[in-house]
Short mmCIF file of C-alpha atoms in Angstrom, two decimals:
data_model
loop_
_atom_site.label_atom_id
_atom_site.label_comp_id
_atom_site.label_asym_id
_atom_site.label_seq_id
_atom_site.Cartn_x
_atom_site.Cartn_y
_atom_site.Cartn_z
CA SER A 1 20.44 41.09 -18.86
CA ALA A 2 19.23 39.05 -15.92
CA ALA A 3 16.75 36.26 -16.50
CA LEU A 4 13.75 35.97 -14.22
CA THR A 5 12.90 32.62 -12.70
CA GLY A 6 9.91 31.55 -10.69
CA PHE A 7 8.08 28.47 -9.51
CA ALA A 8 4.74 27.49 -8.07
CA LEU A 9 4.39 25.18 -5.10
CA TRP A 10 0.93 23.85 -4.37
CA LEU A 11 0.46 21.92 -1.16
CA PRO A 12 -2.80 20.73 0.38
CA HIS A 13 -4.27 22.96 3.07
CA GLY A 14 -6.05 20.08 4.77
CA THR A 15 -7.42 16.64 4.08
CA SER A 16 -11.10 15.84 4.18
CA ALA A 17 -12.28 12.36 5.12
CA ALA A 18 -13.35 11.75 1.50
CA ALA A 19 -9.97 12.79 0.13
CA ALA A 20 -8.13 10.72 2.73
CA SER A 21 -10.02 7.61 1.61
CA ARG A 22 -8.68 8.07 -1.97
CA VAL A 23 -5.01 8.17 -0.97
CA VAL A 24 -3.21 5.28 -2.66
CA ARG A 25 -0.10 5.47 -0.48
CA PRO A 26 -1.26 6.13 3.10
CA GLY A 27 0.63 8.80 4.99
CA ARG A 28 2.41 10.41 2.04
CA GLY A 29 0.96 12.59 -0.66
CA ARG A 30 2.51 12.72 -4.11
CA VAL A 31 4.17 15.74 -5.70
CA LEU A 32 5.35 16.17 -9.29
CA VAL A 33 8.13 18.75 -9.53
CA VAL A 34 8.46 20.19 -13.05
CA GLU A 35 11.51 22.38 -13.56
CA ASP A 36 14.00 22.68 -16.41
CA ASP A 37 16.92 23.80 -14.23
CA PRO A 38 18.43 20.63 -12.66
CA SER A 39 19.79 22.47 -9.62
CA VAL A 40 16.45 24.12 -8.80
CA ARG A 41 14.61 20.83 -9.44
CA GLY A 42 17.05 18.98 -7.18
CA LEU A 43 16.58 21.54 -4.42
CA MET A 44 12.79 21.27 -4.62
CA VAL A 45 12.97 17.46 -4.54
CA ALA A 46 15.32 17.59 -1.53
CA LEU A 47 12.98 19.95 0.32
CA LEU A 48 9.88 17.85 -0.35
CA GLN A 49 11.08 14.25 -0.21
CA ASP A 50 10.82 13.87 3.58
CA GLN A 51 7.11 14.68 3.51
CA TYR A 52 5.97 13.54 0.07
CA GLU A 53 6.55 10.91 -2.56
CA VAL A 54 8.28 13.13 -5.10
CA ARG A 55 8.40 12.58 -8.84
CA GLU A 56 10.23 14.92 -11.15
CA ALA A 57 10.19 16.04 -14.77
CA GLU A 58 12.47 18.40 -16.65
CA ASP A 59 9.78 19.97 -18.83
CA GLY A 60 6.08 19.95 -19.69
CA GLU A 61 6.39 17.08 -22.16
CA ALA A 62 8.14 14.87 -19.59
CA ALA A 63 5.53 15.88 -16.99
CA LEU A 64 2.67 14.80 -19.24
CA LYS A 65 4.37 11.45 -19.87
CA GLU A 66 4.82 10.98 -16.12
CA LEU A 67 1.16 11.83 -15.48
CA LEU A 68 0.04 9.35 -18.13
CA ARG A 69 2.36 6.67 -16.69
CA ASP A 70 1.12 7.18 -13.12
CA PRO A 71 -2.04 9.35 -12.99
CA PRO A 72 -2.84 11.39 -9.87
CA ASP A 73 -5.33 10.09 -7.33
#
């Protein structure tokens, strides 16, 4: 049987003046890609890295560790 795969990609629609003032790294937002399939994760990172500072995690546990290590803005 075929396995179903999916992903969610959330990108900002726009930036308000208040949100822009909170950006730690001017000019580049940060994205955390969480995906257990290395090839899919690599593709997502490759697609996003020109526009965003991309971090990656292979599962939820690794994602939580990454968020604790470097919390979002």
